[in-house]
Amino acid sequence: MDGQIVLVTGAGSGIGQALANASAGKGAVVHLADVAADAVRKAAAELTDAGYAAAAHVCDVTDPDAVRALTGSVIDASGRLDVAFLNAGINGVPSMLQPGGAIDELPFEVWRRVLAVNLDGLFHCLQQCAGIMKEQHAGNIVVTASTAGLRAEPRVSYPYVASKSAVIGLVRQAALELARFGVRVNAIAPGPVVTNIGGNGPRPASSVAAWEDSIAMRRWGHPSDVTALALLLASDDSSWMTGGIHVVDGGASALSQITSTTLPAPD
Ligand SMILES: NC(=O)c1ccc[n+]([C@@H]2O[C@H](COP(=O)([O-])OP(=O)(O)OC[C@H]3O[C@@H](n4cnc5c(N)ncnc54)[C@H](O)[C@@H]3O)[C@@H](O)[C@H]2O)c1
């Protein structure tokens, strides 16, 4: 990635920050974007203080004008865009088994809030990045999906599962259109990773244990567990890979009985 121009959304925390750090470590010029101003400035400053090339951008991906301004300033500063890690996402909503999370209880505003970031936000970013990369006739887009988009998951909220399922469709569709322009689009689908997602502080021990029981390797992932895959997808070593959804989950999705073991018994 030496000298490559890389954009990471959701770069102020978790997987996005790890992607920014890993790209910088490989010699990329990294543009870090996040709605959380202090966090993204701190993440970029940590990189520049360590001698890497990095810049912070405050951007809410739900706002198409802000996303257009973001990609515009990346091009103004760096002249092109080689890699886009489109990673910003939220959850923080009751699962279908928690109070307020059942289908007949979930407020529409809550549904829309998650869809606005995870799906509409990706659409806005994809539109801008794809437009730039089509003109360049080169570029790589790596989207952070989730194993929750590949199957039903009772421990996760409706809008999260629905948005990540739609994200997977969007990635496949864009890969088809952009292939002839030399632009590749892939997704990573992580299982449970220790990050700040949800924003509710540390998970209760019972919840951690319940998730560990469904992971073949019996541990949660760390952001560094997913960066190597994402960097491979962003590099020429994967030059014949596009439209793929690449699972990194410690074997969690190899276990097919998760749903039946976590669903409550019939009333
Ligand atoms: N942590 C997991 O278990 C897990 C598993 C699978 C997929 N993912 C996905 O990984 C991605 C990164 O999440 P994470 O786990 O690192 O969480 P995180 O909360 O640690 O980081 C997400 C970042 O996105 C930013 N963000 C939120 N809304 C935004 C907006 N509107 N505009 C710009 N930035 C915004 C947040 O401020 C935060 O810095 C998400 O797409 C998430 O769905 C996470």
XYZ file of C-alpha atoms and ligand atoms in Angstrom:
311
model
C 0.000 0.000 0.000
C 3.056 2.224 -0.217
C 1.911 5.707 -1.251
C -1.672 4.575 -1.838
C -4.470 6.958 -0.941
C -6.846 5.277 1.498
C -10.160 6.487 2.947
C -11.642 4.826 6.052
C -15.118 5.690 7.337
C -15.914 5.044 10.989
C -12.181 5.446 11.609
C -12.474 6.945 15.085
C -12.942 3.612 16.845
C -12.892 -0.173 16.633
C -12.465 -1.902 13.296
C -12.188 1.359 11.332
C -9.391 2.678 13.507
C -7.581 -0.643 13.177
C -7.963 -0.457 9.377
C -6.536 3.069 9.380
C -3.603 2.024 11.567
C -2.869 -1.078 9.496
C -3.005 0.901 6.223
C -0.689 3.565 7.610
C 1.681 0.832 8.767
C 1.818 -0.427 5.164
C 2.830 3.021 3.895
C -0.555 4.389 2.804
C -1.689 8.000 3.069
C -4.786 7.582 5.243
C -7.855 9.802 5.354
C -9.808 8.994 8.516
C -13.496 9.993 8.561
C -15.971 9.764 11.428
C -18.976 11.602 12.822
C -17.253 11.627 16.234
C -14.986 14.667 15.844
C -12.779 14.228 18.915
C -12.285 10.519 18.296
C -11.294 10.865 14.649
C -8.948 13.780 15.331
C -7.297 11.776 18.114
C -6.973 8.678 15.916
C -5.379 10.702 13.104
C -3.101 12.573 15.522
C -1.824 9.285 16.941
C -0.775 8.324 13.409
C 0.811 11.648 12.455
C 2.625 11.801 15.822
C 4.113 8.402 14.984
C 5.340 9.736 11.623
C 2.603 8.322 9.365
C 0.652 10.268 6.731
C -2.897 10.763 8.010
C -5.675 13.354 8.010
C -8.913 13.594 9.984
C -12.284 14.441 8.434
C -15.457 14.972 10.436
C -18.265 13.492 8.368
C -21.706 12.092 9.048
C -22.218 9.430 6.377
C -26.001 9.852 6.570
C -25.626 13.298 4.960
C -24.992 13.052 1.199
C -23.605 16.608 1.042
C -21.141 15.847 3.826
C -20.000 12.674 2.041
C -19.552 14.618 -1.217
C -17.490 17.197 0.687
C -15.432 14.403 2.272
C -14.457 12.739 -0.993
C -13.893 16.178 -2.525
C -11.402 17.064 0.163
C -9.632 13.711 -0.210
C -9.184 14.416 -3.932
C -8.143 18.042 -3.274
C -5.499 16.868 -0.815
C -4.259 13.680 -2.483
C -5.338 13.817 -6.136
C -6.883 10.336 -6.251
C -8.482 7.577 -4.183
C -7.022 4.074 -4.359
C -8.809 2.272 -1.523
C -12.046 2.987 0.354
C -12.801 1.046 3.514
C -16.508 1.835 3.936
C -16.927 0.735 7.507
C -19.084 3.219 9.479
C -21.936 1.434 11.217
C -24.051 1.366 14.352
C -26.226 -0.994 16.335
C -27.051 -0.133 19.957
C -30.675 -1.222 19.525
C -32.446 -3.957 21.519
C -32.208 -7.392 19.962
C -35.418 -9.152 18.914
C -35.381 -10.987 22.252
C -34.964 -7.870 24.429
C -37.692 -5.487 25.658
C -38.611 -3.066 22.878
C -36.858 -5.093 20.194
C -39.655 -7.421 19.065
C -41.100 -6.746 15.627
C -44.363 -5.360 17.041
C -42.560 -3.148 19.578
C -39.663 -1.630 17.638
C -40.272 2.085 16.987
C -39.979 3.111 13.334
C -37.539 5.928 14.282
C -35.158 3.342 15.750
C -35.396 1.211 12.602
C -34.716 4.282 10.428
C -31.744 5.444 12.558
C -29.860 2.200 11.979
C -30.823 1.952 8.308
C -29.777 5.598 7.796
C -26.200 4.885 8.910
C -25.634 1.274 7.896
C -27.396 1.296 4.526
C -28.069 4.867 3.348
C -24.649 5.959 4.639
C -22.964 3.197 2.691
C -24.966 4.142 -0.411
C -23.795 7.768 -0.201
C -20.160 6.721 0.273
C -20.335 4.098 -2.449
C -21.803 6.605 -4.916
C -19.008 9.121 -4.377
C -16.134 6.633 -4.216
C -17.388 4.643 -7.208
C -17.722 7.832 -9.257
C -14.104 8.762 -8.561
C -12.798 5.257 -9.159
C -14.746 4.795 -12.419
C -13.023 7.900 -13.770
C -9.644 6.642 -12.569
C -10.333 3.203 -14.061
C -8.834 1.798 -10.867
C -9.711 1.384 -7.228
C -10.727 -0.959 -4.482
C -13.723 -0.741 -2.186
C -13.946 -2.913 0.922
C -17.192 -2.723 2.891
C -17.659 -3.888 6.475
C -20.780 -6.076 6.423
C -21.420 -8.658 9.178
C -22.214 -12.326 9.628
C -25.560 -10.930 10.881
C -26.269 -10.086 7.224
C -25.820 -13.692 6.157
C -28.419 -15.355 8.375
C -31.062 -14.632 11.002
C -29.523 -13.777 14.379
C -31.864 -13.539 17.404
C -29.221 -11.874 19.567
C -29.076 -8.869 17.236
C -31.626 -6.163 16.357
C -33.988 -6.264 13.375
C -32.587 -3.161 11.687
C -28.997 -4.341 12.117
C -29.681 -7.724 10.480
C -31.807 -6.140 7.746
C -29.291 -3.393 7.014
C -26.327 -5.770 6.819
C -28.301 -8.133 4.554
C -28.996 -5.197 2.255
C -25.353 -4.104 2.433
C -24.377 -7.502 1.052
C -26.762 -7.056 -1.895
C -25.400 -3.579 -2.544
C -21.802 -4.853 -2.566
C -22.594 -7.643 -5.028
C -24.553 -5.307 -7.307
C -21.831 -2.630 -7.332
C -19.159 -5.247 -8.037
C -21.013 -6.218 -11.219
C -21.263 -2.671 -12.496
C -17.758 -1.581 -11.584
C -15.780 -4.610 -12.789
C -15.408 -3.265 -16.323
C -13.914 -0.064 -14.917
C -11.173 -1.967 -13.104
C -12.803 -1.268 -9.749
C -13.293 -4.137 -7.291
C -15.886 -4.221 -4.494
C -15.763 -6.794 -1.708
C -17.166 -7.117 1.792
C -15.769 -8.503 4.985
C -18.317 -10.151 7.274
C -16.950 -10.204 10.824
C -18.506 -12.154 13.659
C -18.503 -10.720 17.216
C -15.576 -8.320 17.607
C -14.629 -6.396 20.758
C -15.238 -2.717 19.844
C -17.324 0.206 21.088
C -20.321 -0.713 18.904
C -23.560 -0.244 20.766
C -21.962 2.436 22.902
C -23.343 0.843 26.044
C -20.044 0.139 27.793
C -18.803 -3.340 28.700
C -21.154 -6.205 27.875
C -22.484 -8.257 30.792
C -20.426 -11.401 31.437
C -23.473 -13.595 30.691
C -23.789 -12.067 27.218
C -20.069 -12.486 26.509
C -20.230 -16.139 27.593
C -23.335 -16.810 25.497
C -21.620 -15.476 22.387
C -18.404 -17.376 23.140
C -20.407 -20.599 23.255
C -21.353 -20.035 19.630
C -17.820 -19.306 18.376
C -15.833 -22.405 17.396
C -12.582 -20.783 18.562
C -14.258 -19.805 21.851
C -13.168 -16.205 21.848
C -14.405 -12.860 20.570
C -12.487 -11.294 17.719
C -10.324 -8.215 18.043
C -10.185 -5.505 15.367
C -6.707 -6.742 14.412
C -8.276 -10.134 13.564
C -10.107 -8.578 10.618
C -7.558 -6.126 9.231
C -5.362 -8.690 7.441
C -8.357 -9.906 5.398
C -9.439 -6.357 4.569
C -5.919 -5.393 3.502
C -5.694 -8.484 1.289
C -8.954 -7.464 -0.432
C -7.574 -3.959 -0.931
C -4.338 -5.199 -2.490
C -3.345 -6.561 -5.913
C -2.830 -9.974 -4.288
C -6.628 -10.354 -4.599
C -6.822 -8.984 -8.153
C -9.364 -11.636 -9.305
C -11.642 -11.225 -6.288
C -14.713 -9.039 -6.538
C -18.314 -9.223 -5.318
C -17.295 -11.575 -2.519
C -18.549 -11.640 1.066
C -15.633 -12.846 3.166
C -16.359 -14.228 6.618
C -13.941 -13.727 9.515
C -15.614 -15.030 12.671
C -13.588 -17.651 14.531
C -15.867 -20.325 13.070
C -19.108 -18.856 14.450
C -21.086 -19.193 11.236
C -19.899 -22.783 10.765
C -22.197 -23.648 13.676
C -25.658 -23.925 12.161
C -27.640 -24.601 15.336
C -27.110 -21.177 16.965
C -30.610 -19.967 16.220
C -32.419 -22.966 17.666
C -30.312 -22.988 20.845
C -30.878 -19.297 21.586
C -34.576 -19.028 20.757
C -37.017 -19.139 23.687
C -39.290 -22.164 23.960
C -42.875 -21.800 22.621
C -45.315 -20.093 25.028
N -18.103 -5.204 16.564
C -18.689 -6.226 15.971
O -18.976 -7.271 16.607
C -18.989 -6.165 14.489
C -19.284 -7.371 13.829
C -19.577 -7.322 12.471
C -19.571 -6.120 11.798
N -19.278 -4.964 12.472
C -19.294 -3.713 11.706
O -18.027 -3.110 11.798
C -18.164 -1.708 11.519
C -17.383 -0.927 12.552
O -17.999 -1.102 13.835
P -17.172 -1.316 15.167
O -17.584 -2.624 15.725
O -15.741 -1.012 14.952
O -17.896 -0.221 16.087
P -17.374 1.126 16.764
O -18.582 1.732 17.387
O -16.201 0.844 17.618
O -16.906 2.015 15.513
C -17.839 2.533 14.592
C -17.439 3.955 14.227
O -18.393 4.450 13.250
C -18.670 5.785 13.582
N -19.969 6.208 13.059
C -21.200 5.900 13.561
N -22.140 6.542 12.888
C -21.505 7.278 11.937
C -21.947 8.189 10.948
N -23.247 8.482 10.802
N -21.023 8.758 10.122
C -19.711 8.483 10.285
N -19.232 7.651 11.233
C -20.115 7.053 12.045
C -18.651 5.826 15.099
O -18.499 7.150 15.594
C -17.480 4.914 15.420
O -16.273 5.632 15.526
C -19.665 -1.434 11.519
O -20.129 -1.355 10.175
C -20.249 -2.649 12.205
O -21.568 -2.890 11.826
C -18.988 -4.959 13.790
